[in-house]
mmCIF file of C-alpha atoms in Angstrom:
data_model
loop_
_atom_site.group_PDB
_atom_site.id
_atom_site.type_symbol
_atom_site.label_atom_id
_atom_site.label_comp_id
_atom_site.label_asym_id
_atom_site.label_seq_id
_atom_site.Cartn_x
_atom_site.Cartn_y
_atom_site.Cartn_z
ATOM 1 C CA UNK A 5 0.000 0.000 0.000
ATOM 2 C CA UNK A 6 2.900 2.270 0.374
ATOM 3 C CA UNK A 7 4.407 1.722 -2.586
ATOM 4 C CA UNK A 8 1.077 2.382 -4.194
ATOM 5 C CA UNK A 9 0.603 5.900 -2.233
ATOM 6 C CA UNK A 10 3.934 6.754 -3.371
ATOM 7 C CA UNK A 11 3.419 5.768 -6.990
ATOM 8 C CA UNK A 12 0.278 7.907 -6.755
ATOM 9 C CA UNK A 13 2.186 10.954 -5.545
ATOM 10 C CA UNK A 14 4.905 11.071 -8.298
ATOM 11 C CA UNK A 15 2.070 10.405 -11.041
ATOM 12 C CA UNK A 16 0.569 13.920 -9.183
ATOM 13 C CA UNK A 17 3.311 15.512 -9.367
ATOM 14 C CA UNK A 18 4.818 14.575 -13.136
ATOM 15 C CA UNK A 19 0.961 14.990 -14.171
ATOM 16 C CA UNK A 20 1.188 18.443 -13.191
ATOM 17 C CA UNK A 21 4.845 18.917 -14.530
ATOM 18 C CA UNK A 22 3.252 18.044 -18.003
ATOM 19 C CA UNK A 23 0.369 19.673 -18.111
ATOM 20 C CA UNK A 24 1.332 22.702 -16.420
ATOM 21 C CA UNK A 25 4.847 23.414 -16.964
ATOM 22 C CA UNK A 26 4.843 21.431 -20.407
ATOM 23 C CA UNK A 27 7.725 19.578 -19.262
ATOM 24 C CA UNK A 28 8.510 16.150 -20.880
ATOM 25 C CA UNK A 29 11.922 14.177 -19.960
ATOM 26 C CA UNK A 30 14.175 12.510 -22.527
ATOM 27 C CA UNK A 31 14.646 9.542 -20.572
ATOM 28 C CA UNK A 32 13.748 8.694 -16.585
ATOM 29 C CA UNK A 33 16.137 6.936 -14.609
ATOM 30 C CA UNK A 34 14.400 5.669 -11.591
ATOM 31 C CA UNK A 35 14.538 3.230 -8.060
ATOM 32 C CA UNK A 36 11.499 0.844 -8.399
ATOM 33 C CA UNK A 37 11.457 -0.509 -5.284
ATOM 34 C CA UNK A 38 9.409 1.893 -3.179
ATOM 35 C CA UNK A 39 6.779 2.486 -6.108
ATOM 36 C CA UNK A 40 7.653 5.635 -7.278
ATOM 37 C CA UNK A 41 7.852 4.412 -10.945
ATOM 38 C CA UNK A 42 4.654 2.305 -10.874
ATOM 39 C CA UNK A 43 2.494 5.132 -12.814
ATOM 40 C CA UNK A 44 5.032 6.844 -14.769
ATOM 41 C CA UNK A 45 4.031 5.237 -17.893
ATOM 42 C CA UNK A 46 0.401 6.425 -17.811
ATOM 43 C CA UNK A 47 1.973 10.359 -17.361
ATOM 44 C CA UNK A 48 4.742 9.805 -19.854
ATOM 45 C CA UNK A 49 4.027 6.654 -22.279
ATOM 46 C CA UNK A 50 6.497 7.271 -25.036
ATOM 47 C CA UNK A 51 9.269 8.203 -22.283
ATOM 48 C CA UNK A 52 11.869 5.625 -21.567
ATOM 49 C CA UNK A 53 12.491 4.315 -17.737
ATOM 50 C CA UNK A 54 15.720 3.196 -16.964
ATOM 51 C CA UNK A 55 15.404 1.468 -13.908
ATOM 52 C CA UNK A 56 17.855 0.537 -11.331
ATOM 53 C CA UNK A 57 17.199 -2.780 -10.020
ATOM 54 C CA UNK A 58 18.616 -3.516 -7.179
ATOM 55 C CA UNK A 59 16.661 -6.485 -5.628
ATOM 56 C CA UNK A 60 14.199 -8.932 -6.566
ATOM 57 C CA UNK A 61 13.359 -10.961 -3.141
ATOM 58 C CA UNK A 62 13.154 -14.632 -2.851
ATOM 59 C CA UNK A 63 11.223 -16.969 -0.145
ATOM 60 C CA UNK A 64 14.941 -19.019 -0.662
ATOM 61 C CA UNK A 65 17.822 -18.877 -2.169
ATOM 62 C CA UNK A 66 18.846 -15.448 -1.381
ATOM 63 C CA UNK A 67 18.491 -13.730 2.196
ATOM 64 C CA UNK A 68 15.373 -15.375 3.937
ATOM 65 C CA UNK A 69 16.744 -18.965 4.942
ATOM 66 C CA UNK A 70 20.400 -17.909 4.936
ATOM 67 C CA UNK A 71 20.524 -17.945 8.711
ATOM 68 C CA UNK A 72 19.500 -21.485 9.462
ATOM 69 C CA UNK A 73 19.411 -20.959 13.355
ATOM 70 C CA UNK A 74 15.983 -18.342 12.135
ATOM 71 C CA UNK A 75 12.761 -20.423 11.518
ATOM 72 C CA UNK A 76 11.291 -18.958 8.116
ATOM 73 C CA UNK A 77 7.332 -19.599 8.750
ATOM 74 C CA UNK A 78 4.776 -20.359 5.350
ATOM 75 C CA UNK A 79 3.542 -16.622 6.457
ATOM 76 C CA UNK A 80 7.247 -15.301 6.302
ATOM 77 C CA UNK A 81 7.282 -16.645 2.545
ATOM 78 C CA UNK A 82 4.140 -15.614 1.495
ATOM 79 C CA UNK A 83 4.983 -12.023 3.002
ATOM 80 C CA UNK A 84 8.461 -12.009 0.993
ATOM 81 C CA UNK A 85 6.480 -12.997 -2.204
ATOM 82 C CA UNK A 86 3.877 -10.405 -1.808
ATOM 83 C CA UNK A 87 6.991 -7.376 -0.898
ATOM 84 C CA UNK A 88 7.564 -8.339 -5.096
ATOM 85 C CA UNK A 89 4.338 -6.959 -6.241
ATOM 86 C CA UNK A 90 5.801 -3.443 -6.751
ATOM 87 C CA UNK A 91 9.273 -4.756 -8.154
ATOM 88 C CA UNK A 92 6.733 -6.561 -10.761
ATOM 89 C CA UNK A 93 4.791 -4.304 -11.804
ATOM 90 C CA UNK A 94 7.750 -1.753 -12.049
ATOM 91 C CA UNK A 95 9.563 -4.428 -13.980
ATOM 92 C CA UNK A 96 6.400 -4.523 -16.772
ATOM 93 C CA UNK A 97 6.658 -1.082 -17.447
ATOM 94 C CA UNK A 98 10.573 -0.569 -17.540
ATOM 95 C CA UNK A 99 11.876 -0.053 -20.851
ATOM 96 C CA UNK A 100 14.903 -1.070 -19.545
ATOM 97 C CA UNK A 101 17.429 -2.144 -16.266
ATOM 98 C CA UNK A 102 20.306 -2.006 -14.614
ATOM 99 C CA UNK A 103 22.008 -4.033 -11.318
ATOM 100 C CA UNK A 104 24.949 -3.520 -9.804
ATOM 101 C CA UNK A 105 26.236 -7.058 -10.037
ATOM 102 C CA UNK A 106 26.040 -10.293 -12.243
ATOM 103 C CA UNK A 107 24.310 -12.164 -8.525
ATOM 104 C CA UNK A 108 21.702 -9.573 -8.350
ATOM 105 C CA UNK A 109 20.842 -9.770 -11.837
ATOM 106 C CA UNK A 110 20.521 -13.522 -11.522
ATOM 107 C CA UNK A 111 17.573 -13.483 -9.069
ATOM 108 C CA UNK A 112 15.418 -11.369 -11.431
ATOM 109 C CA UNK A 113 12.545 -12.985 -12.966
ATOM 110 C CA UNK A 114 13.777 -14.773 -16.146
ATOM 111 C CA UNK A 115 11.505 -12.904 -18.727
ATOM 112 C CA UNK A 116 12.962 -9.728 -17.804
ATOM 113 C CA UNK A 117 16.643 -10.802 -17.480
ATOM 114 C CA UNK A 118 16.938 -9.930 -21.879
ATOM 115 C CA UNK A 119 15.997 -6.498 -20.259
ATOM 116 C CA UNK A 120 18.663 -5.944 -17.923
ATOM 117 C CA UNK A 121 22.107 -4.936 -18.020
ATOM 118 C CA UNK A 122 24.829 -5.871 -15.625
ATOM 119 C CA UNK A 123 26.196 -2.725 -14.481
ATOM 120 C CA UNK A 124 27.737 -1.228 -11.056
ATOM 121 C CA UNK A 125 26.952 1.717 -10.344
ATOM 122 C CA UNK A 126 30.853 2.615 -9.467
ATOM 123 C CA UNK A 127 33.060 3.935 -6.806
ATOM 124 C CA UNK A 128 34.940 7.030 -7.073
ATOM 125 C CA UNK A 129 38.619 5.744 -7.218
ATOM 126 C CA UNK A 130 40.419 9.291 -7.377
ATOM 127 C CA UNK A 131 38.881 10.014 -3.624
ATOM 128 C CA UNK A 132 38.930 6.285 -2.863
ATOM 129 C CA UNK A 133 42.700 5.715 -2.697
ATOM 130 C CA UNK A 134 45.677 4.657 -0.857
ATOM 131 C CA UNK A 135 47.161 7.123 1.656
ATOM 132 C CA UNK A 136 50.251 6.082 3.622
ATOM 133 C CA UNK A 137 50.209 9.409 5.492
ATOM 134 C CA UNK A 138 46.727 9.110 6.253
ATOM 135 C CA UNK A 139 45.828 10.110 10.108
ATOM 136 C CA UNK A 140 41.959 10.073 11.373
ATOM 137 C CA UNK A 141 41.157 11.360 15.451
ATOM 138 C CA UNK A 142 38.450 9.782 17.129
ATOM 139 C CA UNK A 143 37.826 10.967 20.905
ATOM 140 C CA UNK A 144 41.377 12.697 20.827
ATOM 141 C CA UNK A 145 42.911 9.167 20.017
ATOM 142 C CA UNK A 146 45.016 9.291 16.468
ATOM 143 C CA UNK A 147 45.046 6.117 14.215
ATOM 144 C CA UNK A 148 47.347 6.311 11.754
ATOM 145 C CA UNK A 149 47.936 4.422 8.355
ATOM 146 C CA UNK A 150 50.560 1.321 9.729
ATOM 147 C CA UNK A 151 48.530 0.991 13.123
ATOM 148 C CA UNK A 152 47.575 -2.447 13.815
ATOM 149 C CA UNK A 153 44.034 -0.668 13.308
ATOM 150 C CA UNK A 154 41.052 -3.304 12.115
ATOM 151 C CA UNK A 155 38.010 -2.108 11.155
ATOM 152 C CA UNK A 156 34.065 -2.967 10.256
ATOM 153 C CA UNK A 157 31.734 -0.797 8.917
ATOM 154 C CA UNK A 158 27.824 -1.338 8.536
ATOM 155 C CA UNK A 159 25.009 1.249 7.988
ATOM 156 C CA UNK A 160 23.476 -0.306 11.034
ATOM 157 C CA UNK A 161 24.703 -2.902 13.030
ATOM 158 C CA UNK A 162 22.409 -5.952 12.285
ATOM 159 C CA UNK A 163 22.789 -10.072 11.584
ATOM 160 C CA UNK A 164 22.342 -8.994 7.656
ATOM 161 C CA UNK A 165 25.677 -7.327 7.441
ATOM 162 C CA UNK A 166 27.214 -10.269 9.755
ATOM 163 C CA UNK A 167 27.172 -8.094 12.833
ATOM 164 C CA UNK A 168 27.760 -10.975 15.308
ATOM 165 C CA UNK A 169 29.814 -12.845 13.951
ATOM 166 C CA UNK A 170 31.378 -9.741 13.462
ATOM 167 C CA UNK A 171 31.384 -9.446 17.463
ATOM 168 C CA UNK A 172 32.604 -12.900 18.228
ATOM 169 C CA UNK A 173 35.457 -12.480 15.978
ATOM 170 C CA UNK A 174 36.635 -9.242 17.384
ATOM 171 C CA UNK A 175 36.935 -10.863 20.865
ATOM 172 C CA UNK A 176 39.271 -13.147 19.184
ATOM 173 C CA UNK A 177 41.026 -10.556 17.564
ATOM 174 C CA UNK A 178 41.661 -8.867 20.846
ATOM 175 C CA UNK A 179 43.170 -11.710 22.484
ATOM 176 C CA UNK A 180 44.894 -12.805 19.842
ATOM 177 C CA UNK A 181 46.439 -9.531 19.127
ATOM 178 C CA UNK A 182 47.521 -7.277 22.128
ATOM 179 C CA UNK A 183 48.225 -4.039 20.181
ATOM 180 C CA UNK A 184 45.214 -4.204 17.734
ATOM 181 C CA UNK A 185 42.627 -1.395 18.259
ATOM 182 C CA UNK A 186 39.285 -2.247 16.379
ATOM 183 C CA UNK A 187 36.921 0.367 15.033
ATOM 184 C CA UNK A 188 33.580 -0.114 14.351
ATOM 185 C CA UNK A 189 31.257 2.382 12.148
ATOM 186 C CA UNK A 190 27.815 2.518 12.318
ATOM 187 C CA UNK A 191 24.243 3.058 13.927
ATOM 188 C CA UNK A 192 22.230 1.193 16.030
ATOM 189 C CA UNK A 193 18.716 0.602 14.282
ATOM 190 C CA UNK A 194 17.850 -2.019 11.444
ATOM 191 C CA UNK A 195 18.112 -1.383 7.992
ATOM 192 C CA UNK A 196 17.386 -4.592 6.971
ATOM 193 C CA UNK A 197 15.471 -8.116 8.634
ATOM 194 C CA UNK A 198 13.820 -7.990 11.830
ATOM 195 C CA UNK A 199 14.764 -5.936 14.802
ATOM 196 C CA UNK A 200 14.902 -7.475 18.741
ATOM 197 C CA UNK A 201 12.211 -6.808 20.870
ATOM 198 C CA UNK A 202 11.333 -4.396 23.593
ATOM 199 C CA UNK A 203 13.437 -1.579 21.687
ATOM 200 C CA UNK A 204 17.093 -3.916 22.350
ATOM 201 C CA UNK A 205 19.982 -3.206 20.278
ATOM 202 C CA UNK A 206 21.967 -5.504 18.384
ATOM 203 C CA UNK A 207 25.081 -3.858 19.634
ATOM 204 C CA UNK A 208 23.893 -3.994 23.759
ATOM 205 C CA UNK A 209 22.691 -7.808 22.722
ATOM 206 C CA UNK A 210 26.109 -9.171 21.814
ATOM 207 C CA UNK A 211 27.963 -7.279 24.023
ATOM 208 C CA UNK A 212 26.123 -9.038 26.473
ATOM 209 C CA UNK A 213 27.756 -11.914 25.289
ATOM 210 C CA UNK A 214 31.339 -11.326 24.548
ATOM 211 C CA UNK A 215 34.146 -10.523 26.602
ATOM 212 C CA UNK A 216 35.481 -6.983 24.971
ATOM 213 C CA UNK A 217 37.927 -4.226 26.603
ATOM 214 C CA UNK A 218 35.937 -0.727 25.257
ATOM 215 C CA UNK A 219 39.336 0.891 25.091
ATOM 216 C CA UNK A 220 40.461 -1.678 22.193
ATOM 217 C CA UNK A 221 36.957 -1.736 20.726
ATOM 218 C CA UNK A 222 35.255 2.165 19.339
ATOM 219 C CA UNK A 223 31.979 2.575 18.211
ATOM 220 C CA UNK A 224 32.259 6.055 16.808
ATOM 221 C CA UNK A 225 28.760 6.224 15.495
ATOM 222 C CA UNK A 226 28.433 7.339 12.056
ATOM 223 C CA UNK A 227 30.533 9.063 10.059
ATOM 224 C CA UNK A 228 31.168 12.258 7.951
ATOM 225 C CA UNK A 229 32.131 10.386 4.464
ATOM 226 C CA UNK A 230 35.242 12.135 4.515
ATOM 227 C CA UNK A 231 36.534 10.937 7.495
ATOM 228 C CA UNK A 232 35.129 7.472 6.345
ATOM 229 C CA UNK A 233 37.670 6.943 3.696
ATOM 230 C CA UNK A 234 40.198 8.020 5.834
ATOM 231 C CA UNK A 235 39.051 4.919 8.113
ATOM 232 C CA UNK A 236 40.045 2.873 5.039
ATOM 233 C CA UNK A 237 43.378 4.354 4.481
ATOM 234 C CA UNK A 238 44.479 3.739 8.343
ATOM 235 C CA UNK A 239 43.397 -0.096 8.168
ATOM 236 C CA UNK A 240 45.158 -2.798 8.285
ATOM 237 C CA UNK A 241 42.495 -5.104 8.093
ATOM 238 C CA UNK A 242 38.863 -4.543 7.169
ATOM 239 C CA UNK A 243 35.986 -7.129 7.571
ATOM 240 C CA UNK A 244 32.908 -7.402 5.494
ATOM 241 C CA UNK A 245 30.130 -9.813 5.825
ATOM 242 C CA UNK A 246 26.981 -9.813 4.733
ATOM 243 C CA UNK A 247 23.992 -12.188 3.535
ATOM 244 C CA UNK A 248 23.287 -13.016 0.286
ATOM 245 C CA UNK A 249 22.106 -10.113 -0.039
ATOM 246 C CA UNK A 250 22.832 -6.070 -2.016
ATOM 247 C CA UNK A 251 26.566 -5.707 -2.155
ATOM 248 C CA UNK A 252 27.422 -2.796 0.079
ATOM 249 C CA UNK A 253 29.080 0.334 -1.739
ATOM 250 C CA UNK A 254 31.786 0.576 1.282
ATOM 251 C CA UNK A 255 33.068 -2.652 0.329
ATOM 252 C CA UNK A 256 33.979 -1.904 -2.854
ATOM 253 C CA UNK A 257 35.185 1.807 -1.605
ATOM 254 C CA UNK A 258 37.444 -0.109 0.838
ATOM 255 C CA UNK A 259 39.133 -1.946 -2.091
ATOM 256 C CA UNK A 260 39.847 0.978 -3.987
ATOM 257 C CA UNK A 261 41.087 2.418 -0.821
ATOM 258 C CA UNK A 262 43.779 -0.070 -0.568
ATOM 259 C CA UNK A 263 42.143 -2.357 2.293
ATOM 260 C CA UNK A 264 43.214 -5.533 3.064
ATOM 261 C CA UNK A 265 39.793 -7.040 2.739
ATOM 262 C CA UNK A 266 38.693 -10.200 5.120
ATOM 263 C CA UNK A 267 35.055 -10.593 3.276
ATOM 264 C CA UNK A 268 31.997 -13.457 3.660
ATOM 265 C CA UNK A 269 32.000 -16.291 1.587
ATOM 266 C CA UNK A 270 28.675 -15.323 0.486
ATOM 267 C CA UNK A 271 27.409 -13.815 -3.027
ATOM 268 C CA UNK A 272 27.691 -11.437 -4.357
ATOM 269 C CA UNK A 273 31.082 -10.705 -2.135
ATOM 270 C CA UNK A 274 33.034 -13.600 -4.100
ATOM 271 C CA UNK A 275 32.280 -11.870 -7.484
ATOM 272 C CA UNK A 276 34.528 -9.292 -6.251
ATOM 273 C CA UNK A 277 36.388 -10.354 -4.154
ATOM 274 C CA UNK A 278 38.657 -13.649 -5.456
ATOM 275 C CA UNK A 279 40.252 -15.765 -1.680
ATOM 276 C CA UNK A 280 43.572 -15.493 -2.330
ATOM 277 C CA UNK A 281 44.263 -12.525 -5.253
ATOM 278 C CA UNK A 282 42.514 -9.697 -3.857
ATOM 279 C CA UNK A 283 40.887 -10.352 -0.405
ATOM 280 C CA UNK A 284 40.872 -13.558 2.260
ATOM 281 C CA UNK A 285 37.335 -14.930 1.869
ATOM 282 C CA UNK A 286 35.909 -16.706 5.594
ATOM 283 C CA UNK A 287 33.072 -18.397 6.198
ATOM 284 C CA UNK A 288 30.267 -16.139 7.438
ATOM 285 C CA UNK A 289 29.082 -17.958 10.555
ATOM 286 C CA UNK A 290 32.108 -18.757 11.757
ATOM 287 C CA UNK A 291 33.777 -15.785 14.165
ATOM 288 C CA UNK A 292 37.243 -18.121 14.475
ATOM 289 C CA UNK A 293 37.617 -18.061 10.365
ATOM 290 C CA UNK A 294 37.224 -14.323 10.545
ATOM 291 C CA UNK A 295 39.413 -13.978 13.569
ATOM 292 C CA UNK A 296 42.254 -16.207 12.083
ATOM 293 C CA UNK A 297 41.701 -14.306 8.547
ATOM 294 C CA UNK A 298 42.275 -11.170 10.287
ATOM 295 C CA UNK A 299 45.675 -12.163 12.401
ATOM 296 C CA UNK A 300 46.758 -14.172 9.276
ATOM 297 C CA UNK A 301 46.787 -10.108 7.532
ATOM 298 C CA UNK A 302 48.095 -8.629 10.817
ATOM 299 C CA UNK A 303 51.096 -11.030 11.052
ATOM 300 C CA UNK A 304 52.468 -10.159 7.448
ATOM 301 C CA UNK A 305 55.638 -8.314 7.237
ATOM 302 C CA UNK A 306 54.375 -5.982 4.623
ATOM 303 C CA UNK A 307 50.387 -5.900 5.237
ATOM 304 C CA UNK A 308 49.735 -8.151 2.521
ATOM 305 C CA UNK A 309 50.574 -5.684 -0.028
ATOM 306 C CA UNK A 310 50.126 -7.112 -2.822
ATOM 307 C CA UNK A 311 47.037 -8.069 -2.122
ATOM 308 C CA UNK A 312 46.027 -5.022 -1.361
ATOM 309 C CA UNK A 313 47.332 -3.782 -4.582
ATOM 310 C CA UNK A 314 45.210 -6.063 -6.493
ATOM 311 C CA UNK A 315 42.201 -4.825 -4.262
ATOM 312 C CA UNK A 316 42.306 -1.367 -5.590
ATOM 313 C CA UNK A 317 43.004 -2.855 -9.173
ATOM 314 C CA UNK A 318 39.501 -4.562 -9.038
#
């Protein structure tokens, strides 16, 4: 029903830019996925729509089911299947699509697939790069680019971006690793899946159930996107992990920053990131593969350099 108020309000508005203003576009580029682009043919019909498609959702497969240790209920597929009626319809009336990566485009509806190129949407690698004099201040601490500095970033902090495991593995870290200082970047409400109840964050859940030192661990809260890429420049390992799910810009920005990269297992991570050539691939669920993926980086002489090297190359 949302998607269908919002489709109604940009038909409004274009409906007036048209008849009012006489204004017809060459070409609309749109996001489908809210329902903003549901009615656009009916204002504009011999307009093209580019649309950017960035998810098609799946009962399995994809995200729902990944976690095993979450029961997915027939009402939790039905509700996923019905969240696809505005991708659908937005789909019919596209004259054509992009998605960001070869995975996403995969779990698009066959008939449409002719109708959709595989494109990213790219990552700015002139701001995005290596800095070996790089210096970012957080709370009047300096971190500095050679630091044994780790880092995670996630819009919000959340089992869809691998958040606990995420946790788990940092304890690990800290043990293992006496000097290492570990920042963490993000918020505390849930972008994506379900959230806990009675108004619990993920972050005040786990910590519940690790074992960190808060001087070794920083949540800084978000940050300015300036100071974000400095946080790539100054780390000497960075961990991404996410479902099968939308491939995060920031990962991407990390590699082009130089990061040695300690990503899931998980698509579409490993069609950009190669175990091995570019990045050390771990298993999602499993906080010691991350932890020893981590040290493994931390205990080369040179960073893993030429890994990193072949980071920004991708």
């Amino acid at each position: 029903e949302r998607g269908i108020l919002a489709g109604q309000e940009v038909w409004r508005m274009c409906h007036k830019l048209k008849t009012v203003e006489g204004f017809v576009p060459d070409v609309i580029c749109c996001h489908p996925g809210w329902g903003d682009a549901m009615f656009l043919k009916d204002v504009y019909p011999d307009t093209p729509i580019l649309s950017f498609l960035e998810f098609y959702y799946r009962s399995q497969g994809a995200d729902v089911g990944f976690d095993k240790s979450e029961k997915t209920s027939p009402d939790d597929a039905a509700r996923v299947r019905i969240k696809n009626l505005v991708n659908m319809l937005s789909l019919e009336s596209m004259d054509w699509g992009i998605s960001p990566t070869m995975w996403q485009h995969s779990i698009h509806p066959e008939e449409y697939k002719p109708r959709i190129s595989v494109l990213h949407d790219g990552i700015d690698t002139e701001m995005c790069a290596p800095d070996p004099q790089a210096e970012l201040t957080i709370n009047g601490v300096t971190y500095r680019a050679g630091d044994e500095t780790v880092t995670y970033i996630a819009r919000n902090f959340e089992p869809y971006r691998g958040f606990p495991t995420f946790m788990r593995a940092a304890e690990l870290i800290l043990k293992a690793r006496p000097n290492c200082r570990i920042l963490a970047v993000g918020a505390d409400e849930v972008s994506y899946g379900r959230k806990l109840q009675k108004g619990e964050t993920w972050r005040h859940h786990m910590m519940k159930e690790v074992n960190l030192d808060l001087e070794r661990i920083i949540f800084p809260g978000v940050m300015s996107y300036h100071n974000l890429i400095k946080l790539f420049q100054i780390s000497a390992a960075h961990i991404y992990l996410t479902y099968p799910f939308v491939l995060s810009w920031s990962s991407m920005e990390a590699m082009a920053a130089g990061c040695a990269m300690v990503g899931s297992r998980t698509y579409p991570v490993q069609e950009v990131m190669e175990d091995g050539r570019n990045a050390l691939l771990a298993d999602f669920f499993s906080p010691q593969d991350v932890a020893d993926k981590v040290v493994k980086i931390l205990e080369s002489k040179d960073g893993m350099a030429d890994m990193r090297h072949a980071a920004r190359q991708t």
